[in-house]
Short mmCIF file of C-alpha atoms and ligand atoms in Angstrom, two decimals:
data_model
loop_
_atom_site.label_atom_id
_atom_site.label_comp_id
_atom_site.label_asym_id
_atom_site.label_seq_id
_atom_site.Cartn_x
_atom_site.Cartn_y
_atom_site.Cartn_z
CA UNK A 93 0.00 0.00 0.00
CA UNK A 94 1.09 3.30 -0.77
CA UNK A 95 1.77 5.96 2.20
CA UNK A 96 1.02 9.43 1.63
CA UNK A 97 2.10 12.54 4.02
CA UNK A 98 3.15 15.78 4.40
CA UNK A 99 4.88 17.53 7.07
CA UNK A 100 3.71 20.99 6.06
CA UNK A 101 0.38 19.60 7.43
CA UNK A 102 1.57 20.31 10.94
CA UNK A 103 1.31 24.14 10.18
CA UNK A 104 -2.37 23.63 11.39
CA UNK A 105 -1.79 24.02 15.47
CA UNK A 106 -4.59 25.38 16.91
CA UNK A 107 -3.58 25.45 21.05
CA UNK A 108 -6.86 25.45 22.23
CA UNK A 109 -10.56 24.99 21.49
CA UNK A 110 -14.15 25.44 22.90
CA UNK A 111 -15.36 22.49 24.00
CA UNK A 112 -17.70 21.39 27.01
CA UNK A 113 -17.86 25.03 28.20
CA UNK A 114 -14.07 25.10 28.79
CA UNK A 115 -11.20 26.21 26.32
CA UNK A 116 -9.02 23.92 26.94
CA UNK A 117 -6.28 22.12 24.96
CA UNK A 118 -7.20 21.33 21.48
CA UNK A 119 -7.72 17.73 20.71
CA UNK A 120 -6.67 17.70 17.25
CA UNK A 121 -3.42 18.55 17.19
CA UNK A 122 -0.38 18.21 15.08
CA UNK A 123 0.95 15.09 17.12
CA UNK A 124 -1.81 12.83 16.11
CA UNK A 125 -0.52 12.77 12.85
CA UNK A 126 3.53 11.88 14.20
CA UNK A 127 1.88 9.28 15.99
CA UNK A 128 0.30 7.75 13.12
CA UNK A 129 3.88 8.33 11.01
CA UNK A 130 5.77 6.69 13.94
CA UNK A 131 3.54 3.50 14.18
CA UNK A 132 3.23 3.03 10.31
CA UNK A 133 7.37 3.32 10.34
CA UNK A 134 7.65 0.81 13.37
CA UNK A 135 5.16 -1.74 11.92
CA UNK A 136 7.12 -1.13 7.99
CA UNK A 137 4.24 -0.72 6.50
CA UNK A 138 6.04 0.52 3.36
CA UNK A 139 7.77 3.87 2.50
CA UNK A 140 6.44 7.07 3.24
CA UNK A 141 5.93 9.81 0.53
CA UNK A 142 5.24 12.96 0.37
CA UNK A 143 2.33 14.05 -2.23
CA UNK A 144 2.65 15.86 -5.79
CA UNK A 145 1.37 19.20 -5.53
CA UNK A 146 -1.86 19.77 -7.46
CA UNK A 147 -3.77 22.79 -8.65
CA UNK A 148 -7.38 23.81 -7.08
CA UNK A 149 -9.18 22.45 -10.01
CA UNK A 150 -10.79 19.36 -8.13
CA UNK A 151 -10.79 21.33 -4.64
CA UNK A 152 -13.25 23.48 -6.78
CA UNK A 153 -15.15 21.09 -8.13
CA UNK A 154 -16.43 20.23 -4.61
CA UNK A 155 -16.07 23.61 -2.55
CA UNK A 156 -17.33 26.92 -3.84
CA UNK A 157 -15.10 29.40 -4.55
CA UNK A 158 -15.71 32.26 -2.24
CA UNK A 159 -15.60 29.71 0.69
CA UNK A 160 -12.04 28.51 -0.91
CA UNK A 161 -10.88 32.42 -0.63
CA UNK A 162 -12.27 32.96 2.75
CA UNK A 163 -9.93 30.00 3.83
CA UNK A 164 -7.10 31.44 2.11
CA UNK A 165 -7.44 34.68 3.36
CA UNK A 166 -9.43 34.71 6.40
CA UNK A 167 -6.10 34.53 9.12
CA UNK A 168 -4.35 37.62 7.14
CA UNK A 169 -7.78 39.37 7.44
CA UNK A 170 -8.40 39.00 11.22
CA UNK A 171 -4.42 39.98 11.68
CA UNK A 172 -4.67 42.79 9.60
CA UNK A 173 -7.76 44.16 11.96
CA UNK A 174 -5.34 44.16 15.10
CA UNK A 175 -6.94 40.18 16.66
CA UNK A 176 -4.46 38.37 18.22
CA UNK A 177 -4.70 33.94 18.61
CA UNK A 178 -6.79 31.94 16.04
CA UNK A 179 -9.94 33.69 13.83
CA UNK A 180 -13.29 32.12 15.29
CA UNK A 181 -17.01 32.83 14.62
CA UNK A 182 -18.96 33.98 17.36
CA UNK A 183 -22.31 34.04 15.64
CA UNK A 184 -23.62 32.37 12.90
CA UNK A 185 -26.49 33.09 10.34
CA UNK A 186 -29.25 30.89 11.55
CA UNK A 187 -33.28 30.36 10.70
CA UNK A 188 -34.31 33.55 9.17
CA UNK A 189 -30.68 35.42 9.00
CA UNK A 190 -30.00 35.76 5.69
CA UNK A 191 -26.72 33.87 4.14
CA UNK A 192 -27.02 34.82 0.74
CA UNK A 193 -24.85 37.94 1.12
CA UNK A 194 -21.05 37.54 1.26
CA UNK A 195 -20.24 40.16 4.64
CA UNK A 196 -17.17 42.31 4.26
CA UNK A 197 -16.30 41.65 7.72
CA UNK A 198 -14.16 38.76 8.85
CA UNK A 199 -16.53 38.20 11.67
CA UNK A 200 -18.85 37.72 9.31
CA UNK A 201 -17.58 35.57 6.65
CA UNK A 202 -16.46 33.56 9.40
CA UNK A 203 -19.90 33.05 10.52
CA UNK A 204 -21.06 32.47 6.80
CA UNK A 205 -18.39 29.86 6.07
CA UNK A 206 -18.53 27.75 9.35
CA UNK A 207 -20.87 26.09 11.90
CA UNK A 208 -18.94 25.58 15.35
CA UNK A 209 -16.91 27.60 17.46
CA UNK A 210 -14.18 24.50 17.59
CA UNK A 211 -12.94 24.89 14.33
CA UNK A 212 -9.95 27.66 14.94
CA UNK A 213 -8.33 29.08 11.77
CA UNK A 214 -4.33 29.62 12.32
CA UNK A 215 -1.62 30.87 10.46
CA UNK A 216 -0.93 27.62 9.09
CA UNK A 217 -4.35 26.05 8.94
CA UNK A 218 -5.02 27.13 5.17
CA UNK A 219 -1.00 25.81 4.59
CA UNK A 220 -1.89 22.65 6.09
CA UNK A 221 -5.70 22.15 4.83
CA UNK A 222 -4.37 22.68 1.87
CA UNK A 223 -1.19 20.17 1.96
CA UNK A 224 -3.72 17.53 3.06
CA UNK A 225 -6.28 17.97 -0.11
CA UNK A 226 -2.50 16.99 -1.90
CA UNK A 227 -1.90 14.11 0.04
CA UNK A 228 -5.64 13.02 -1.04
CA UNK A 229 -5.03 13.87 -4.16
CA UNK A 230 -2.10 11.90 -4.41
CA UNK A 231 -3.24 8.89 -3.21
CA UNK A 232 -6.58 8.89 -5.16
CA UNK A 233 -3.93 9.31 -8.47
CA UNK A 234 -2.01 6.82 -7.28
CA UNK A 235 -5.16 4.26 -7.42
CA UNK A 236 -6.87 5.27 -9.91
CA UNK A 237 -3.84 4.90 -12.89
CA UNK A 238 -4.29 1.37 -11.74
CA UNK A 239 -0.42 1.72 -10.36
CA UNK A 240 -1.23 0.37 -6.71
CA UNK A 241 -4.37 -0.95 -5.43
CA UNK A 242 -4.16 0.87 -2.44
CA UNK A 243 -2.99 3.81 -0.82
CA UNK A 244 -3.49 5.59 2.90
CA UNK A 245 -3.70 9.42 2.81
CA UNK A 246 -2.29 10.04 6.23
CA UNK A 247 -4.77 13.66 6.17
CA UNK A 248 -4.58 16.32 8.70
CA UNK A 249 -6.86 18.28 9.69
CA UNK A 250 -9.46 16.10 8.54
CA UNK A 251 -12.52 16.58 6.13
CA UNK A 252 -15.50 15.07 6.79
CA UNK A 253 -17.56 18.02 8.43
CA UNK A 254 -16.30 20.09 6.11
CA UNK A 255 -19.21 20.72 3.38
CA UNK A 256 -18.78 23.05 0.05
CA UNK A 257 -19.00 26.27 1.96
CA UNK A 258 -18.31 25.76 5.26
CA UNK A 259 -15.60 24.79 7.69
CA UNK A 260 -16.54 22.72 11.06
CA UNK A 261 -15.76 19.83 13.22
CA UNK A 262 -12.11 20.34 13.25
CA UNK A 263 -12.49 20.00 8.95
CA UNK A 264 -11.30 22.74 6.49
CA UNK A 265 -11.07 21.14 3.00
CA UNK A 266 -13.20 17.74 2.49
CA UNK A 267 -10.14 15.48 1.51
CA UNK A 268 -12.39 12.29 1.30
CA UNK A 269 -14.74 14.23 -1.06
CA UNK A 270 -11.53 16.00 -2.95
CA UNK A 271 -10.56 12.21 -3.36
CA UNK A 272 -13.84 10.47 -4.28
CA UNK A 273 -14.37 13.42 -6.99
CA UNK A 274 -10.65 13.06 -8.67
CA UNK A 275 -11.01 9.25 -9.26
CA UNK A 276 -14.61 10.37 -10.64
CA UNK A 277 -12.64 13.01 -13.56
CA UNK A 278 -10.38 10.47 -14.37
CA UNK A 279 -12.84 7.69 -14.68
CA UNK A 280 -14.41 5.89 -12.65
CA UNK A 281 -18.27 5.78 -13.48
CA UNK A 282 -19.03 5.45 -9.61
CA UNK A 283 -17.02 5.34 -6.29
CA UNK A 284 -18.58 4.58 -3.03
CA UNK A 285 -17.35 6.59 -0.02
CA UNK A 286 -17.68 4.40 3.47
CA UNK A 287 -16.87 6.75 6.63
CA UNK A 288 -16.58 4.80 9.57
CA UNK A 289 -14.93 7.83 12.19
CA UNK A 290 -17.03 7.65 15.08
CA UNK A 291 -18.98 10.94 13.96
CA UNK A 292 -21.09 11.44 10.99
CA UNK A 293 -19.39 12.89 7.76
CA UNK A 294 -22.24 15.49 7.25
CA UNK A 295 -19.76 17.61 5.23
CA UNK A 296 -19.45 14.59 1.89
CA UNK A 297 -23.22 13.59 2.79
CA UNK A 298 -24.04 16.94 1.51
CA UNK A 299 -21.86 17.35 -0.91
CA UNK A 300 -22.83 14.36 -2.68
CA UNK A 301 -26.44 14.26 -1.77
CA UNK A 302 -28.06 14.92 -4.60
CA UNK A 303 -25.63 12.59 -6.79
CA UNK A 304 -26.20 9.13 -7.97
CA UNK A 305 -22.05 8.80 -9.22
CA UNK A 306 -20.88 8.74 -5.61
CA UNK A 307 -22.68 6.43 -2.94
CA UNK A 308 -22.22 7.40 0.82
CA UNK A 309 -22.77 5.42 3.31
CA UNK A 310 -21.28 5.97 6.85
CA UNK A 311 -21.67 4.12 10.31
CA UNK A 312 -21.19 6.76 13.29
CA UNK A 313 -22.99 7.95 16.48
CA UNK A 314 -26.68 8.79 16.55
CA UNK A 315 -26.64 12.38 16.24
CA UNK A 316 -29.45 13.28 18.66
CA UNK A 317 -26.24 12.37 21.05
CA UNK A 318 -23.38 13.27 19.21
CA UNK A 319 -21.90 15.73 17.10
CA UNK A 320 -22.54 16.90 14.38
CA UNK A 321 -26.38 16.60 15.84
CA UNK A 322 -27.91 17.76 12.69
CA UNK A 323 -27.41 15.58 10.68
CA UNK A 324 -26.79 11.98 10.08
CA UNK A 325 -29.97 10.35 10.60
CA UNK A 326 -30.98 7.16 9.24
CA UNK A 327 -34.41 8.61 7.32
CA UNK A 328 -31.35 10.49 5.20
CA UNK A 329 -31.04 8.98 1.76
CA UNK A 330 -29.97 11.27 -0.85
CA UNK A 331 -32.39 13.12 -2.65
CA UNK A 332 -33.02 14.19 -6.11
CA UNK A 333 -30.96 12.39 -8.84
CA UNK A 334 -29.22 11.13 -5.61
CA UNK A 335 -32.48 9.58 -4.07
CA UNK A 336 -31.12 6.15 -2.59
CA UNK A 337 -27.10 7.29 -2.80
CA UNK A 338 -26.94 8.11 0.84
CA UNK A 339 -27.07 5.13 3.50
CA UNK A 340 -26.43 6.08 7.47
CA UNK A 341 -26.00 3.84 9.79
CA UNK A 342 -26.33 5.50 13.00
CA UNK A 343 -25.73 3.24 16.51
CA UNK A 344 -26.38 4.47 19.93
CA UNK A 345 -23.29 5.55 22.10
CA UNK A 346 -21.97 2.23 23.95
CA UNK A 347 -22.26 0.42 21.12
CA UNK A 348 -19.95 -2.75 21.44
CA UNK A 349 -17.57 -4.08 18.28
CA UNK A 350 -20.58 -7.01 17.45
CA UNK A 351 -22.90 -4.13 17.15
CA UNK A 352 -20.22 -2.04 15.05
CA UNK A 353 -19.27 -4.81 12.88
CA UNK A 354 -23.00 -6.14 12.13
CA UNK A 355 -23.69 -2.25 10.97
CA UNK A 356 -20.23 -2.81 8.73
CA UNK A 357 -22.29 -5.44 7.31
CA UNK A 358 -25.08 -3.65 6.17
CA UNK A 359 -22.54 -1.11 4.75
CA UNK A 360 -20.28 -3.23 3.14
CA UNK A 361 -23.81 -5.03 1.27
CA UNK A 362 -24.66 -1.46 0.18
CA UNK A 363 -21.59 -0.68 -1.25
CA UNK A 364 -21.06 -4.47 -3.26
CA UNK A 365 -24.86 -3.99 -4.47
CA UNK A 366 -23.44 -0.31 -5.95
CA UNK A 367 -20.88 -2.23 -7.96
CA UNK A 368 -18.43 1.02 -7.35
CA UNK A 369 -14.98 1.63 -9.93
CA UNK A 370 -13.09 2.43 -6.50
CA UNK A 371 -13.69 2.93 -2.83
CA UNK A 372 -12.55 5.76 -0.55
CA UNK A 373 -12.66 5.24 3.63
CA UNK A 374 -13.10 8.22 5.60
CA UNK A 375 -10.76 6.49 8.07
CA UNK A 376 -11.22 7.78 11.62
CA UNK A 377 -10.56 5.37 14.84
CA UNK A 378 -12.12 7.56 17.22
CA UNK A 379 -14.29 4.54 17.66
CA UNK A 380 -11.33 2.99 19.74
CA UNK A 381 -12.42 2.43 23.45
CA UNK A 382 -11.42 5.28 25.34
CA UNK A 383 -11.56 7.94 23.03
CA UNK A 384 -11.71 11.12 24.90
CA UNK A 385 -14.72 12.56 22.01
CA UNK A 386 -16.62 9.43 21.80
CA UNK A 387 -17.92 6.43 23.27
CA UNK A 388 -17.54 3.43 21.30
CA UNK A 389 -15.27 0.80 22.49
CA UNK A 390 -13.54 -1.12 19.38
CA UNK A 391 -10.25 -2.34 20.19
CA UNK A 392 -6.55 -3.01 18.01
CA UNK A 393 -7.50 -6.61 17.27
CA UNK A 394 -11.03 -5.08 15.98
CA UNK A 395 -9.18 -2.50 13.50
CA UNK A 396 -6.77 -5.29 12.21
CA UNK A 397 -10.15 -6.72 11.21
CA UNK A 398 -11.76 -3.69 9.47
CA UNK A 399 -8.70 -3.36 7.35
CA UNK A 400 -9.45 -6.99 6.20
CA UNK A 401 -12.70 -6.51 5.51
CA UNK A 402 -12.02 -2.96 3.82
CA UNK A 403 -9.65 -5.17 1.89
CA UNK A 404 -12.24 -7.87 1.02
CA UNK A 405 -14.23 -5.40 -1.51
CA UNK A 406 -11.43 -6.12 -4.15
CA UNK A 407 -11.30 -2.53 -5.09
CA UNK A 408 -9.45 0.10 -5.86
CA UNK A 409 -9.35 1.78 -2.55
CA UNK A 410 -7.36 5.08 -1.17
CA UNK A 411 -7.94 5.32 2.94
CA UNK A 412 -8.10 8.58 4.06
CA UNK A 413 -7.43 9.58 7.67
CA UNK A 414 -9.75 11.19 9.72
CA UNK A 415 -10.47 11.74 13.72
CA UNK A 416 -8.90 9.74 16.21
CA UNK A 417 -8.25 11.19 19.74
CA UNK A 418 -6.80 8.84 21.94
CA UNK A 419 -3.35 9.80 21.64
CA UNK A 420 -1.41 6.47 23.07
CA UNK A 421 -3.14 4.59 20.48
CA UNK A 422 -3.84 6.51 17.48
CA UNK A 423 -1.24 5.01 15.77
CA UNK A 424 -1.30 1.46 16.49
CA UNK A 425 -5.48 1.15 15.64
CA UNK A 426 -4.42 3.10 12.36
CA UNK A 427 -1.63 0.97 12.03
CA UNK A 428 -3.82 -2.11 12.44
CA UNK A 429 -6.81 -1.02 9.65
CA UNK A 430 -3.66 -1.46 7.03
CA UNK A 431 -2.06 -4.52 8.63
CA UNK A 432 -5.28 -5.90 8.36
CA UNK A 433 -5.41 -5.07 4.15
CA UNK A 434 -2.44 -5.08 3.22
CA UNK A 435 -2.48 -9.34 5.22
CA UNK A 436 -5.41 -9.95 3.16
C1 OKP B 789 -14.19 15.48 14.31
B1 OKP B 789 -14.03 14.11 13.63
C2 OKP B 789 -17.47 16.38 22.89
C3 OKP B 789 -17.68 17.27 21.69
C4 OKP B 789 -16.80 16.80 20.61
C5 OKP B 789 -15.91 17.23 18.49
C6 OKP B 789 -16.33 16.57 17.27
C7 OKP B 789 -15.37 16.72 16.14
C8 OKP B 789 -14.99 15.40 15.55
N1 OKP B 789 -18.00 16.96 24.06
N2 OKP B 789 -16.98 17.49 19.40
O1 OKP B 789 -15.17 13.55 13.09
O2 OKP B 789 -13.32 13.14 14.39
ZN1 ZN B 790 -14.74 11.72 14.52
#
């Protein structure tokens, strides 16, 4: 399997973040990804590259435009007003508020272009955000010239809340969707996206919602407990040409590995009935036991056994990373998922 990373993804180093009333530390921070590095070097998984660069042409195929400029200029903007520490919204455009005007304030356009107050953007997020849309990039080429069957796009930050205009959940730039939409252009009549990171991916749901040429089906907390909590629901399934292209799989928090892996079942029948070209994983292990942001309890033996069954499909497939929060074992569980396909 090929290994794709960049170091210029660390640039993204929020210190802290809003979360249960308290800023405290941020949990998603640049050493989650030199934990996964260090555990995919220890096991030799294979060598680790770095990723070609690419140009914005399939970044804007999935993300508008003006939401792909905010990023890019939103830090120097909040700077250049005298703010000090990351730029966060502190209100947002809700029911009624009208979003179809582009503020010329950075408070507003941050409001516009995001949905949590968790999501910090740094000096280096837009660096890094933008270094990990490469490194999906790179790994979705890599698969789809037929040249390897499989690659891991060690991401960071992640993408999966992140939608075509706005930024959330820790997610700037949708890598999984970036991914899913390259090996689209260069061929593939469908591609089936399975997330399986403990939280819903509402960000590709909606990006692909209304889109028959890319299934999505996820597994991930209910959301009436969990974030993102508006969406994610089972009763979701696509809608327009899409009608029947979206499949969640929600389970209730405590749910044990039997209960994850009988929902993988479910998923992996949806995907085989799709017939995809190629399959991307929104690959987060922040359903380890013991994650600090979630409460299912799958353990390293359980992710060795994903990666086999990820494996199993017989396709094309490019594994993109995702959450994952429990530091000490980050690595190993991610490790694991690509022991477990590459053993296959
Ligand atoms: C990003 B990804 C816990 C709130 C946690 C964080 C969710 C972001 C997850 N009190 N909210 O999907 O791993
Ligand atoms: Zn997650």
């Amino acid at each position: 399997m090929r290994i794709i990373y960049s170091p210029e993804q660390l640039a993204h180093a929020p210190l802290r973040e809003n979360n249960r009333g308290e800023i405290g530390p941020a949990f998603e921070q640049p050493e989650r990804a030199r934990r996964v590095l260090d555990a995919i070097r220890r096991a030799g998984l294979g060598e680790v590259e770095p990723p070609e660069v690419f140009g914005d042409e399939t970044i804007l195929r999935v993300h508008d435009s003006g939401y792909v400029d905010f990023l890019r200029t939103a830090y120097d903007d909040w700077r250049a007003i005298g703010r000090r520490g990351d730029a966060i919204a502190n209100v947002w455009p809700v029911r009624g508020l009208r979003s179809d005007r582009t503020p010329v304030s950075v408070d507003g356009r941050l409001a516009l272009y995001s949905f949590d107050s968790m999501t910090p953007i740094g000096e280096g997020t837009w660096p890094a955000a933008r270094a990990a849309a490469n490194v999906a990039l790179t790994a979705a080429a890599s698969i789809s010239q037929g040249s390897e069957h499989a690659a891991f796009a060690l991401c960071r930050p992640p993408g999966h809340h992140a939608a075509a205009d706005y930024c959330g959940g820790y997610c700037f730039l949708n890598n999984a969707a970036i991914a899913a939409q390259y090996l689209r252009d260069k061929g593939a009549s469908r591609v089936a996206i399975l997330d399986v990171d403990y939280h819903h991916g509402n960000g590709t749901q909606t990006i692909f919602y209304d889109r028959p040429d890319v299934l999505y089906v996820s597994i991930h907390a209910d959301p009436s407990t969990d974030f993102p909590y508006f969406l994610g629901f089972a009763d979701e399934s696509g809608d327009a040409d899409g009608r029947g292209y979206t499949k969640n799989l929600p389970l209730p928090q405590g749910s044990d590995a039997a209960a994850w892996f009988g929902a993988f079942a479910e998923a992996a029948a949806a995907i085989s009935a799709y017939r995809p070209d190629a399959l991307v994983v929104s690959l987060g292990v922040d359903t380890a036991a013991g994650d600090p942001l979630a409460h299912f309890s799958l353990d390293t033996a359980d992710f060795r056994r994903l990666g086999q069954q990820l494996a199993a499909f017989g396709l094309p497939t490019a594994i993109v990373f995702e959450g994952g929060y429990r530091i000490d074992r980050l690595g190993g569980d991610v490790a694991a998922v690509l022991e477990g396909f590459d053993a296959r």
